PDB file of C-alpha atoms in Angstrom:
ATOM      1  CA  MET A 720      -5.944 -33.440  25.460  1.00 46.00           C
ATOM      2  CA  SER A 721      -9.357 -34.806  26.271  1.00 42.00           C
ATOM      3  CA  ARG A 722     -12.199 -32.402  26.881  1.00 48.00           C
ATOM      4  CA  SER A 723     -13.024 -34.392  30.012  1.00 50.00           C
ATOM      5  CA  GLN A 724      -9.543 -34.646  31.534  1.00 57.00           C
ATOM      6  CA  PRO A 725      -6.303 -32.633  31.461  1.00 61.00           C
ATOM      7  CA  PRO A 726      -3.592 -33.587  28.965  1.00 63.00           C
ATOM      8  CA  SER A 727      -0.721 -35.791  30.066  1.00 68.00           C
ATOM      9  CA  PRO A 728       2.552 -33.977  30.861  1.00 72.00           C
ATOM     10  CA  GLY A 729       4.229 -35.654  27.883  1.00 82.00           C
ATOM     11  CA  ARG A 730       1.471 -34.605  25.496  1.00 83.00           C
ATOM     12  CA  LEU A 731       1.497 -31.047  26.813  1.00 87.00           C
ATOM     13  CA  GLN A 732       5.275 -30.835  26.382  1.00 92.00           C
ATOM     14  CA  ALA A 733       4.986 -32.118  22.827  1.00 93.00           C
ATOM     15  CA  PHE A 734       2.288 -29.531  22.083  1.00 94.00           C
ATOM     16  CA  SER A 735       4.502 -26.719  23.437  1.00 94.00           C
ATOM     17  CA  GLU A 736       7.382 -27.913  21.260  1.00 95.00           C
ATOM     18  CA  LEU A 737       5.068 -28.003  18.246  1.00 95.00           C
ATOM     19  CA  VAL A 738       3.909 -24.420  18.816  1.00 95.00           C
ATOM     20  CA  LEU A 739       7.539 -23.281  19.100  1.00 95.00           C
ATOM     21  CA  ALA A 740       8.384 -25.121  15.888  1.00 95.00           C
ATOM     22  CA  LEU A 741       5.507 -23.361  14.086  1.00 95.00           C
ATOM     23  CA  GLN A 742       6.820 -19.994  15.212  1.00 94.00           C
ATOM     24  CA  GLN A 743      10.258 -20.858  13.865  1.00 95.00           C
ATOM     25  CA  LEU A 744       8.796 -22.028  10.559  1.00 95.00           C
ATOM     26  CA  ALA A 745       6.813 -18.799  10.230  1.00 93.00           C
ATOM     27  CA  HIS A 746      10.058 -16.892  10.663  1.00 91.00           C
ATOM     28  CA  ASN A 747      12.259 -19.014   8.405  1.00 92.00           C
ATOM     29  CA  LYS A 748      10.084 -20.351   5.565  1.00 90.00           C
ATOM     30  CA  ASP A 749       8.649 -18.455   2.626  1.00 86.00           C
ATOM     31  CA  ILE A 750       4.916 -18.228   1.927  1.00 85.00           C
ATOM     32  CA  GLU A 751       5.006 -20.986  -0.675  1.00 85.00           C
ATOM     33  CA  HIS A 752       6.528 -23.623   1.625  1.00 90.00           C
ATOM     34  CA  LEU A 753       5.188 -22.803   5.087  1.00 93.00           C
ATOM     35  CA  HIS A 754       2.138 -25.061   4.864  1.00 95.00           C
ATOM     36  CA  GLN A 755       4.135 -28.078   3.732  1.00 96.00           C
ATOM     37  CA  HIS A 756       6.641 -27.882   6.573  1.00 96.00           C
ATOM     38  CA  ALA A 757       4.028 -27.010   9.186  1.00 97.00           C
ATOM     39  CA  LEU A 758       1.845 -30.008   8.289  1.00 97.00           C
ATOM     40  CA  ALA A 759       4.821 -32.358   8.272  1.00 97.00           C
ATOM     41  CA  ARG A 760       5.650 -31.150  11.777  1.00 96.00           C
ATOM     42  CA  ILE A 761       2.047 -31.492  12.984  1.00 97.00           C
ATOM     43  CA  ALA A 762       1.911 -35.092  11.749  1.00 97.00           C
ATOM     44  CA  ARG A 763       4.564 -36.045  14.289  1.00 95.00           C
ATOM     45  CA  LEU A 764       2.148 -35.298  17.120  1.00 95.00           C
ATOM     46  CA  LEU A 765      -1.201 -35.825  15.395  1.00 96.00           C
ATOM     47  CA  PRO A 766      -0.706 -38.486  12.687  1.00 97.00           C
ATOM     48  CA  PHE A 767      -2.666 -38.241   9.427  1.00 98.00           C
ATOM     49  CA  ASP A 768      -2.242 -39.410   5.843  1.00 98.00           C
ATOM     50  CA  SER A 769      -3.235 -36.290   3.905  1.00 98.00           C
ATOM     51  CA  ALA A 770      -4.602 -32.816   4.560  1.00 98.00           C
ATOM     52  CA  TRP A 771      -6.327 -29.768   3.121  1.00 98.00           C
ATOM     53  CA  TRP A 772      -5.503 -26.325   4.520  1.00 96.00           C
ATOM     54  CA  GLY A 773      -7.246 -23.329   3.008  1.00 92.00           C
ATOM     55  CA  ARG A 774      -9.251 -20.170   3.367  1.00 89.00           C
ATOM     56  CA  SER A 775     -12.757 -19.583   2.089  1.00 88.00           C
ATOM     57  CA  ALA A 776     -15.877 -17.462   2.420  1.00 84.00           C
ATOM     58  CA  LEU A 777     -19.364 -18.821   2.898  1.00 82.00           C
ATOM     59  CA  VAL A 778     -21.662 -17.793   0.052  1.00 81.00           C
ATOM     60  CA  ASP A 779     -25.261 -18.908   0.599  1.00 82.00           C
ATOM     61  CA  GLY A 780     -23.973 -21.514   3.034  1.00 82.00           C
ATOM     62  CA  VAL A 781     -21.462 -22.987   0.562  1.00 84.00           C
ATOM     63  CA  PRO A 782     -17.671 -22.406   0.847  1.00 85.00           C
ATOM     64  CA  ASP A 783     -16.082 -20.338  -1.912  1.00 84.00           C
ATOM     65  CA  GLU A 784     -12.352 -21.067  -1.844  1.00 84.00           C
ATOM     66  CA  HIS A 785      -9.913 -18.137  -1.720  1.00 81.00           C
ATOM     67  CA  SER A 786      -6.672 -20.053  -1.144  1.00 84.00           C
ATOM     68  CA  CYS A 787      -5.891 -23.749  -0.981  1.00 90.00           C
ATOM     69  CA  TYR A 788      -3.000 -25.996  -0.002  1.00 93.00           C
ATOM     70  CA  LEU A 789      -3.321 -29.764  -0.552  1.00 96.00           C
ATOM     71  CA  TYR A 790      -0.949 -32.049   1.352  1.00 97.00           C
ATOM     72  CA  ARG A 791      -0.404 -35.504  -0.158  1.00 97.00           C
ATOM     73  CA  LEU A 792      -3.497 -35.040  -2.293  1.00 98.00           C
ATOM     74  CA  PRO A 793      -3.592 -34.555  -6.099  1.00 97.00           C
ATOM     75  CA  PRO A 794      -4.800 -31.250  -7.593  1.00 96.00           C
ATOM     76  CA  SER A 795      -7.974 -32.999  -8.762  1.00 97.00           C
ATOM     77  CA  TYR A 796      -9.183 -33.241  -5.169  1.00 97.00           C
ATOM     78  CA  LEU A 797     -10.388 -29.639  -5.049  1.00 96.00           C
ATOM     79  CA  PRO A 798     -12.620 -29.691  -8.172  1.00 96.00           C
ATOM     80  CA  ASP A 799     -13.945 -33.122  -7.154  1.00 97.00           C
ATOM     81  CA  TRP A 800     -14.826 -31.806  -3.700  1.00 97.00           C
ATOM     82  CA  GLN A 801     -16.383 -28.697  -5.253  1.00 95.00           C
ATOM     83  CA  SER A 802     -18.707 -30.946  -7.216  1.00 96.00           C
ATOM     84  CA  ILE A 803     -20.196 -32.288  -3.950  1.00 96.00           C
ATOM     85  CA  ARG A 804     -19.583 -29.350  -1.591  1.00 95.00           C
ATOM     86  CA  HIS A 805     -23.293 -28.472  -1.431  1.00 94.00           C
ATOM     87  CA  VAL A 806     -23.967 -31.874   0.194  1.00 95.00           C
ATOM     88  CA  ASP A 807     -20.827 -32.114   2.343  1.00 96.00           C
ATOM     89  CA  VAL A 808     -22.094 -32.373   5.935  1.00 96.00           C
ATOM     90  CA  THR A 809     -18.669 -31.266   7.204  1.00 96.00           C
ATOM     91  CA  VAL A 810     -19.349 -27.687   6.114  1.00 95.00           C
ATOM     92  CA  SER A 811     -22.411 -27.152   8.286  1.00 94.00           C
ATOM     93  CA  ARG A 812     -20.972 -29.045  11.228  1.00 96.00           C
ATOM     94  CA  VAL A 813     -17.733 -27.062  11.526  1.00 96.00           C
ATOM     95  CA  HIS A 814     -19.444 -23.714  10.942  1.00 94.00           C
ATOM     96  CA  GLN A 815     -21.961 -24.454  13.684  1.00 94.00           C
ATOM     97  CA  VAL A 816     -19.062 -24.596  16.160  1.00 95.00           C
ATOM     98  CA  PRO A 817     -16.198 -22.410  14.839  1.00 95.00           C
ATOM     99  CA  GLY A 818     -12.981 -23.218  16.632  1.00 95.00           C
ATOM    100  CA  ARG A 819     -14.182 -26.708  17.607  1.00 97.00           C
ATOM    101  CA  SER A 820     -13.041 -29.734  15.644  1.00 97.00           C
ATOM    102  CA  VAL A 821     -15.463 -32.271  14.215  1.00 98.00           C
ATOM    103  CA  ILE A 822     -14.886 -35.876  13.154  1.00 98.00           C
ATOM    104  CA  VAL A 823     -16.632 -37.140  10.017  1.00 98.00           C
ATOM    105  CA  ASP A 824     -16.644 -40.709   8.748  1.00 98.00           C
ATOM    106  CA  MET A 825     -16.536 -40.371   4.963  1.00 97.00           C
ATOM    107  CA  ALA A 826     -17.627 -43.985   4.530  1.00 96.00           C
ATOM    108  CA  ASP A 827     -20.753 -43.659   6.670  1.00 97.00           C
ATOM    109  CA  PRO A 828     -23.853 -43.799   4.404  1.00 97.00           C
ATOM    110  CA  ASP A 829     -25.606 -41.371   6.749  1.00 97.00           C
ATOM    111  CA  ASN A 830     -23.100 -38.686   5.696  1.00 97.00           C
ATOM    112  CA  GLY A 831     -24.258 -38.808   2.080  1.00 96.00           C
ATOM    113  CA  ALA A 832     -23.393 -40.470  -1.192  1.00 97.00           C
ATOM    114  CA  GLY A 833     -21.282 -37.523  -2.331  1.00 97.00           C
ATOM    115  CA  LEU A 834     -18.914 -37.705   0.628  1.00 97.00           C
ATOM    116  CA  ASN A 835     -18.848 -41.524   0.382  1.00 98.00           C
ATOM    117  CA  TRP A 836     -17.814 -41.234  -3.286  1.00 98.00           C
ATOM    118  CA  LEU A 837     -15.058 -38.709  -2.498  1.00 98.00           C
ATOM    119  CA  GLY A 838     -13.700 -40.925   0.258  1.00 98.00           C
ATOM    120  CA  ARG A 839     -13.553 -43.966  -2.012  1.00 98.00           C
ATOM    121  CA  LEU A 840     -11.960 -41.964  -4.829  1.00 98.00           C
ATOM    122  CA  TYR A 841      -9.118 -40.633  -2.653  1.00 98.00           C
ATOM    123  CA  ASN A 842      -8.823 -43.522  -0.180  1.00 98.00           C
ATOM    124  CA  ILE A 843     -10.022 -41.474   2.793  1.00 98.00           C
ATOM    125  CA  GLY A 844     -11.850 -43.140   5.665  1.00 97.00           C
ATOM    126  CA  GLU A 845     -12.196 -40.361   8.242  1.00 98.00           C
ATOM    127  CA  LEU A 846     -11.527 -36.656   8.563  1.00 98.00           C
ATOM    128  CA  LEU A 847     -10.880 -34.253  11.416  1.00 98.00           C
ATOM    129  CA  CYS A 848     -11.716 -30.633  10.559  1.00 98.00           C
ATOM    130  CA  VAL A 849     -11.767 -27.233  12.269  1.00 98.00           C
ATOM    131  CA  VAL A 850     -12.400 -23.671  11.059  1.00 96.00           C
ATOM    132  CA  HIS A 851     -11.328 -20.291  12.373  1.00 95.00           C
ATOM    133  CA  ILE A 852     -13.347 -17.265  11.225  1.00 91.00           C
ATOM    134  CA  ASP A 853     -11.494 -13.958  10.917  1.00 85.00           C
ATOM    135  CA  PRO A 854     -13.585 -11.317  12.711  1.00 80.00           C
ATOM    136  CA  HIS A 855     -12.553  -8.594  10.242  1.00 70.00           C
ATOM    137  CA  THR A 856     -12.747 -10.290   6.840  1.00 74.00           C
ATOM    138  CA  GLN A 857     -15.182 -13.088   7.817  1.00 77.00           C
ATOM    139  CA  LEU A 858     -12.953 -15.468   5.856  1.00 83.00           C
ATOM    140  CA  SER A 859     -12.753 -18.990   7.275  1.00 89.00           C
ATOM    141  CA  SER A 860      -9.371 -20.644   7.664  1.00 93.00           C
ATOM    142  CA  HIS A 861      -9.917 -24.374   7.663  1.00 96.00           C
ATOM    143  CA  LEU A 862      -7.737 -27.418   8.226  1.00 98.00           C
ATOM    144  CA  ALA A 863      -8.944 -30.919   7.423  1.00 98.00           C
ATOM    145  CA  LEU A 864      -6.778 -33.907   8.351  1.00 98.00           C
ATOM    146  CA  TYR A 865      -7.534 -37.233   6.644  1.00 98.00           C
ATOM    147  CA  ARG A 866      -6.831 -40.849   7.574  1.00 98.00           C
ATOM    148  CA  GLN A 867      -7.100 -43.845   5.290  1.00 98.00           C
ATOM    149  CA  PRO A 868      -9.663 -46.616   5.805  1.00 97.00           C
ATOM    150  CA  GLY A 869      -8.456 -49.009   8.504  1.00 95.00           C
ATOM    151  CA  ALA A 870      -6.236 -46.414  10.221  1.00 97.00           C
ATOM    152  CA  ALA A 871      -6.712 -45.558  13.890  1.00 96.00           C
ATOM    153  CA  ARG A 872      -9.811 -43.459  14.519  1.00 97.00           C
ATOM    154  CA  PHE A 873      -9.578 -39.810  15.473  1.00 97.00           C
ATOM    155  CA  THR A 874     -10.325 -39.256  19.159  1.00 96.00           C
ATOM    156  CA  THR A 875     -11.685 -36.505  21.378  1.00 94.00           C
ATOM    157  CA  GLU A 876      -8.075 -35.964  22.448  1.00 93.00           C
ATOM    158  CA  ASP A 877      -7.172 -35.290  18.803  1.00 95.00           C
ATOM    159  CA  CYS A 878     -10.061 -32.816  18.601  1.00 96.00           C
ATOM    160  CA  GLU A 879      -8.786 -30.970  21.657  1.00 94.00           C
ATOM    161  CA  LEU A 880      -5.307 -30.835  20.195  1.00 95.00           C
ATOM    162  CA  LEU A 881      -6.470 -29.417  16.869  1.00 97.00           C
ATOM    163  CA  ASP A 882      -8.790 -26.928  18.617  1.00 96.00           C
ATOM    164  CA  ASN A 883      -5.860 -25.444  20.515  1.00 95.00           C
ATOM    165  CA  LEU A 884      -3.489 -25.685  17.586  1.00 96.00           C
ATOM    166  CA  MET A 885      -5.614 -23.867  15.003  1.00 96.00           C
ATOM    167  CA  LEU A 886      -5.182 -20.427  16.563  1.00 93.00           C
ATOM    168  CA  HIS A 887      -1.412 -20.893  16.439  1.00 95.00           C
ATOM    169  CA  LEU A 888      -1.616 -21.966  12.794  1.00 96.00           C
ATOM    170  CA  VAL A 889      -3.589 -18.848  11.869  1.00 93.00           C
ATOM    171  CA  ALA A 890      -1.075 -16.694  13.759  1.00 91.00           C
ATOM    172  CA  ALA A 891       1.847 -18.458  12.052  1.00 94.00           C
ATOM    173  CA  VAL A 892       0.430 -17.765   8.589  1.00 92.00           C
ATOM    174  CA  SER A 893      -0.149 -14.101   9.463  1.00 87.00           C
ATOM    175  CA  ALA A 894       3.360 -13.716  10.926  1.00 88.00           C
ATOM    176  CA  ASN A 895       4.840 -15.434   7.877  1.00 89.00           C
ATOM    177  CA  GLN A 896       3.044 -13.066   5.517  1.00 85.00           C
ATOM    178  CA  ILE A 897       4.176 -10.020   7.477  1.00 81.00           C
ATOM    179  CA  ARG A 898       7.767 -11.295   7.521  1.00 83.00           C
ATOM    180  CA  THR A 899       7.566 -11.698   3.745  1.00 81.00           C
ATOM    181  CA  LEU A 900       6.450  -8.079   3.435  1.00 76.00           C
ATOM    182  CA  VAL A 901       9.367  -6.890   5.545  1.00 74.00           C
ATOM    183  CA  ALA A 902      11.871  -8.998   3.588  1.00 77.00           C
ATOM    184  CA  THR A 903      10.467  -7.711   0.316  1.00 72.00           C
ATOM    185  CA  ARG A 904      10.789  -4.116   1.466  1.00 66.00           C
ATOM    186  CA  GLU A 905      14.458  -4.674   2.289  1.00 66.00           C
ATOM    187  CA  GLN A 906      15.086  -5.905  -1.270  1.00 68.00           C
ATOM    188  CA  LEU A 907      13.534  -2.877  -2.930  1.00 60.00           C
ATOM    189  CA  THR A 908      15.893  -0.266  -4.281  1.00 51.00           C
ATOM    190  CA  ARG A 909      13.330   2.548  -4.301  1.00 54.00           C
ATOM    191  CA  PRO A 910      10.952   1.921  -1.400  1.00 52.00           C
ATOM    192  CA  ARG A 911       9.794   5.517  -0.983  1.00 55.00           C
ATOM    193  CA  ASN A 912       6.206   5.998   0.139  1.00 61.00           C
ATOM    194  CA  LEU A 913       5.613   2.301  -0.340  1.00 76.00           C
ATOM    195  CA  ALA A 914       3.189   0.042   1.545  1.00 82.00           C
ATOM    196  CA  LEU A 915       2.897  -3.717   1.008  1.00 84.00           C
ATOM    197  CA  ALA A 916       0.022  -6.165   1.355  1.00 85.00           C
ATOM    198  CA  VAL A 917      -0.946  -9.784   0.665  1.00 85.00           C
ATOM    199  CA  CYS A 918      -4.221 -10.711  -1.029  1.00 86.00           C
ATOM    200  CA  ASP A 919      -5.700 -13.873  -2.495  1.00 84.00           C
ATOM    201  CA  GLN A 920      -6.819 -14.708  -6.010  1.00 81.00           C
ATOM    202  CA  ARG A 921     -10.221 -13.144  -5.331  1.00 81.00           C
ATOM    203  CA  GLY A 922      -8.665  -9.821  -4.389  1.00 85.00           C
ATOM    204  CA  VAL A 923      -9.379 -10.135  -0.661  1.00 84.00           C
ATOM    205  CA  LEU A 924      -6.744  -8.647   1.659  1.00 84.00           C
ATOM    206  CA  HIS A 925      -5.144 -11.146   4.042  1.00 82.00           C
ATOM    207  CA  CYS A 926      -2.708  -8.734   5.691  1.00 80.00           C
ATOM    208  CA  ALA A 927      -1.315  -5.273   4.969  1.00 81.00           C
ATOM    209  CA  GLU A 928       1.348  -2.916   6.218  1.00 77.00           C
ATOM    210  CA  SER A 929       0.378   0.299   7.904  1.00 70.00           C
ATOM    211  CA  GLY A 930      -0.434   2.861   5.230  1.00 79.00           C
ATOM    212  CA  PHE A 931      -1.670   0.468   2.536  1.00 84.00           C
ATOM    213  CA  VAL A 932      -5.324   1.143   3.315  1.00 83.00           C
ATOM    214  CA  GLU A 933      -4.688   4.886   3.454  1.00 81.00           C
ATOM    215  CA  LEU A 934      -3.146   4.768  -0.021  1.00 83.00           C
ATOM    216  CA  LEU A 935      -6.198   2.944  -1.366  1.00 86.00           C
ATOM    217  CA  LEU A 936      -8.513   5.484   0.228  1.00 85.00           C
ATOM    218  CA  ASN A 937      -6.663   8.313  -1.516  1.00 78.00           C
ATOM    219  CA  GLU A 938      -7.685   6.711  -4.814  1.00 84.00           C
ATOM    220  CA  TRP A 939     -11.098   5.353  -3.731  1.00 87.00           C
ATOM    221  CA  PRO A 940     -12.389   7.447  -0.774  1.00 86.00           C
ATOM    222  CA  HIS A 941     -15.480   5.266  -0.271  1.00 87.00           C
ATOM    223  CA  TRP A 942     -13.685   1.900  -0.338  1.00 85.00           C
ATOM    224  CA  SER A 943     -14.327  -0.189   2.778  1.00 79.00           C
ATOM    225  CA  GLY A 944     -12.700  -3.581   2.017  1.00 72.00           C
ATOM    226  CA  PRO A 945     -11.639  -6.272   2.588  1.00 78.00           C
ATOM    227  CA  GLN A 946     -12.291  -6.881  -1.152  1.00 84.00           C
ATOM    228  CA  LEU A 947      -9.875  -4.808  -3.208  1.00 87.00           C
ATOM    229  CA  PRO A 948     -11.367  -2.213  -5.566  1.00 87.00           C
ATOM    230  CA  GLN A 949     -12.327  -3.825  -8.861  1.00 78.00           C
ATOM    231  CA  PRO A 950      -9.963  -1.765 -11.060  1.00 73.00           C
ATOM    232  CA  LEU A 951      -6.946  -3.425  -9.449  1.00 74.00           C
ATOM    233  CA  GLU A 952      -7.904  -6.863 -10.839  1.00 65.00           C
ATOM    234  CA  LEU A 953      -4.795  -8.356  -9.223  1.00 64.00           C
ATOM    235  CA  GLY A 954      -2.579  -6.748 -11.839  1.00 72.00           C
ATOM    236  CA  ASN A 955      -0.416  -3.644 -12.050  1.00 82.00           C
ATOM    237  CA  TYR A 956      -2.474  -0.496 -11.672  1.00 85.00           C
ATOM    238  CA  GLU A 957      -1.751   3.169 -12.230  1.00 79.00           C
ATOM    239  CA  GLY A 958      -4.406   5.647 -11.219  1.00 79.00           C
ATOM    240  CA  LYS A 959      -4.733   9.288 -10.363  1.00 74.00           C
ATOM    241  CA  CYS A 960      -3.154   9.061  -6.914  1.00 73.00           C
ATOM    242  CA  LEU A 961      -1.881   5.498  -6.712  1.00 81.00           C
ATOM    243  CA  GLN A 962       0.431   2.949  -8.325  1.00 81.00           C
ATOM    244  CA  VAL A 963       0.151  -0.763  -7.448  1.00 87.00           C
ATOM    245  CA  GLU A 964       2.410  -3.589  -8.578  1.00 84.00           C
ATOM    246  CA  SER A 965       1.354  -7.226  -8.127  1.00 86.00           C
ATOM    247  CA  GLN A 966       3.547 -10.317  -7.808  1.00 82.00           C
ATOM    248  CA  ALA A 967       2.297 -13.917  -7.524  1.00 82.00           C
ATOM    249  CA  VAL A 968       3.561 -15.828  -4.480  1.00 77.00           C
ATOM    250  CA  GLY A 969       2.116 -19.340  -4.560  1.00 73.00           C
ATOM    251  CA  ASP A 970      -1.652 -18.938  -4.750  1.00 75.00           C
ATOM    252  CA  LEU A 971      -1.468 -15.479  -3.141  1.00 81.00           C
ATOM    253  CA  PHE A 972      -0.385 -12.080  -4.458  1.00 85.00           C
ATOM    254  CA  LEU A 973       2.083  -9.607  -3.003  1.00 84.00           C
ATOM    255  CA  LEU A 974       0.976  -6.008  -3.639  1.00 87.00           C
ATOM    256  CA  ALA A 975       3.265  -2.983  -3.530  1.00 85.00           C
ATOM    257  CA  ALA A 976       1.394   0.335  -3.458  1.00 85.00           C
ATOM    258  CA  ARG A 977       2.872   3.811  -3.613  1.00 79.00           C
ATOM    259  CA  SER A 978       1.508   7.290  -3.988  1.00 74.00           C
ATOM    260  CA  ARG A 979       1.988   8.863  -7.413  1.00 66.00           C
ATOM    261  CA  THR A 980       2.481  12.203  -5.694  1.00 59.00           C
ATOM    262  CA  LEU A 981       5.400  11.546  -3.400  1.00 57.00           C
ATOM    263  CA  LEU A 982       4.953  14.721  -1.379  1.00 65.00           C
ATOM    264  CA  PRO A 983       1.559  16.396  -1.855  1.00 65.00           C
ATOM    265  CA  GLN A 984       2.890  19.833  -0.889  1.00 74.00           C
ATOM    266  CA  LEU A 985       5.127  19.927  -3.952  1.00 78.00           C
ATOM    267  CA  SER A 986       4.367  20.525  -7.599  1.00 82.00           C
ATOM    268  CA  PRO A 987       4.949  17.624 -10.039  1.00 77.00           C
ATOM    269  CA  ARG A 988       8.277  19.168 -11.150  1.00 84.00           C
ATOM    270  CA  GLU A 989       9.372  19.786  -7.561  1.00 84.00           C
ATOM    271  CA  ASN A 990       8.555  16.171  -6.749  1.00 80.00           C
ATOM    272  CA  GLU A 991      10.813  15.014  -9.576  1.00 82.00           C
ATOM    273  CA  VAL A 992      13.632  17.204  -8.309  1.00 85.00           C
ATOM    274  CA  ALA A 993      13.107  16.093  -4.704  1.00 83.00           C
ATOM    275  CA  GLN A 994      13.113  12.453  -5.747  1.00 79.00           C
ATOM    276  CA  SER A 995      16.426  12.745  -7.594  1.00 81.00           C
ATOM    277  CA  PHE A 996      17.990  15.000  -4.968  1.00 78.00           C
ATOM    278  CA  GLY A 997      16.856  12.704  -2.175  1.00 74.00           C
ATOM    279  CA  ASP A 998      18.581   9.812  -3.945  1.00 75.00           C
ATOM    280  CA  GLY A 999      21.875  11.587  -3.302  1.00 79.00           C
ATOM    281  CA  LYS A1000      22.442  13.126  -6.725  1.00 84.00           C
ATOM    282  CA  THR A1001      24.256  16.431  -7.153  1.00 86.00           C
ATOM    283  CA  TYR A1002      22.733  19.580  -8.640  1.00 84.00           C
ATOM    284  CA  LYS A1003      24.438  18.824 -11.955  1.00 88.00           C
ATOM    285  CA  GLU A1004      23.247  15.211 -12.006  1.00 89.00           C
ATOM    286  CA  VAL A1005      19.662  16.242 -11.254  1.00 87.00           C
ATOM    287  CA  ALA A1006      19.838  18.910 -13.958  1.00 88.00           C
ATOM    288  CA  ARG A1007      21.201  16.420 -16.496  1.00 90.00           C
ATOM    289  CA  ASP A1008      18.606  13.739 -15.689  1.00 87.00           C
ATOM    290  CA  LEU A1009      15.664  16.135 -15.763  1.00 88.00           C
ATOM    291  CA  GLY A1010      16.837  18.306 -18.657  1.00 89.00           C
ATOM    292  CA  MET A1011      17.131  21.608 -16.797  1.00 89.00           C
ATOM    293  CA  SER A1012      19.900  23.979 -15.791  1.00 90.00           C
ATOM    294  CA  PRO A1013      21.681  23.707 -12.405  1.00 86.00           C
ATOM    295  CA  ASN A1014      20.345  27.160 -11.488  1.00 89.00           C
ATOM    296  CA  THR A1015      16.784  25.961 -12.104  1.00 90.00           C
ATOM    297  CA  VAL A1016      17.452  22.938  -9.909  1.00 86.00           C
ATOM    298  CA  ARG A1017      18.726  25.225  -7.133  1.00 88.00           C
ATOM    299  CA  HIS A1018      15.560  27.326  -7.465  1.00 89.00           C
ATOM    300  CA  HIS A1019      13.395  24.208  -7.069  1.00 88.00           C
ATOM    301  CA  ILE A1020      15.460  22.996  -4.097  1.00 88.00           C
ATOM    302  CA  ARG A1021      14.960  26.323  -2.290  1.00 88.00           C
ATOM    303  CA  ALA A1022      11.212  26.046  -2.895  1.00 88.00           C
ATOM    304  CA  ILE A1023      11.219  22.455  -1.659  1.00 86.00           C
ATOM    305  CA  TYR A1024      13.068  23.405   1.527  1.00 85.00           C
ATOM    306  CA  SER A1025      10.580  26.195   2.154  1.00 86.00           C
ATOM    307  CA  LYS A1026       7.446  24.094   1.532  1.00 82.00           C
ATOM    308  CA  LEU A1027       8.639  21.109   3.559  1.00 77.00           C
ATOM    309  CA  GLY A1028      10.253  23.081   6.346  1.00 80.00           C
ATOM    310  CA  VAL A1029      13.570  21.237   6.009  1.00 79.00           C
ATOM    311  CA  LYS A1030      17.145  22.402   5.630  1.00 79.00           C
ATOM    312  CA  ASP A1031      19.146  19.578   4.076  1.00 78.00           C
ATOM    313  CA  LYS A1032      19.198  16.719   1.580  1.00 75.00           C
ATOM    314  CA  ALA A1033      19.149  14.048   4.321  1.00 77.00           C
ATOM    315  CA  ARG A1034      15.758  15.213   5.589  1.00 75.00           C
ATOM    316  CA  ILE A1035      14.310  15.153   2.065  1.00 75.00           C
ATOM    317  CA  ALA A1036      15.544  11.580   1.645  1.00 70.00           C
ATOM    318  CA  GLN A1037      14.008  10.636   4.986  1.00 66.00           C
ATOM    319  CA  LEU A1038      10.620  12.038   4.000  1.00 67.00           C
ATOM    320  CA  LEU A1039      10.730  10.298   0.611  1.00 65.00           C
ATOM    321  CA  HIS A1040      11.682   6.876   1.938  1.00 57.00           C
ATOM    322  CA  ALA A1041       9.290   6.748   4.869  1.00 55.00           C
ATOM    323  CA  PRO A1042       6.166   4.623   4.339  1.00 49.00           C
ATOM    324  CA  PRO A1043       2.873   6.464   4.699  1.00 47.00           C
ATOM    325  CA  ASP A1044       1.501   6.707   8.248  1.00 44.00           C
TER     326      ASP A1044
END
């Protein structure tokens, strides 16, 4: 895929098959294993020895990592790179041309002693790197492919391939996260008024179901994102209008948010009755669970019907289990 000439039919076919494989991986793999399988599949078309796939934000021109996946590299690579990131010429080069790959020789003295040291330490001769900047969050998704000293050099054809591939990789990650949200919802036993989202360790939203933002705004009317409100602190939260539960998934977090007031038109006691009644319980069961008489339950049900404009238990259940718009 040279920038100066069209790709060969065989190369184009292989690229199409790779994109299809990424779509299948996004559908079938969980968040924790998508990167591993995707990179192994990429290596069949664009060979490399190791890789670093992550997401970061530029702070004063220096990347601040939000999520990180290292492929065939030890965990020590990230802190070692962080120690020289302020002199890594790769950062400025890829951010000057977002979406366009750059090739950097880590052994070239002109690229700095810090990068030379990192290359020697991890047996890396050359890297091929590209970034994609999210227009909403301004987070940069980056993929760096590494080859050992003495391996074949990266080419302009490799650059073209990675340029075109990166958008599909970003889409695959997003689709995979959304699929995880949907699968999680199906496993919940009480999904009423629930909206799910994925954020990173810094509390920055990566994707969210419809209604998640609206739930946050009920609690924090002036919140604008994409950084989550500080009180959440990536843990369980219970506020005036909102409850949020957090679950670690790899180096990301799955958030489940629900309104504390299930149906705003109802009083707190009516909400409790509606919740139990909507779960399919009888008058007697609701009365027993909530410590009231069956006649009192019937009184609350009549009030609930009137306030909500409904006529049966099925409609109450439907209202309770629907995610917020």
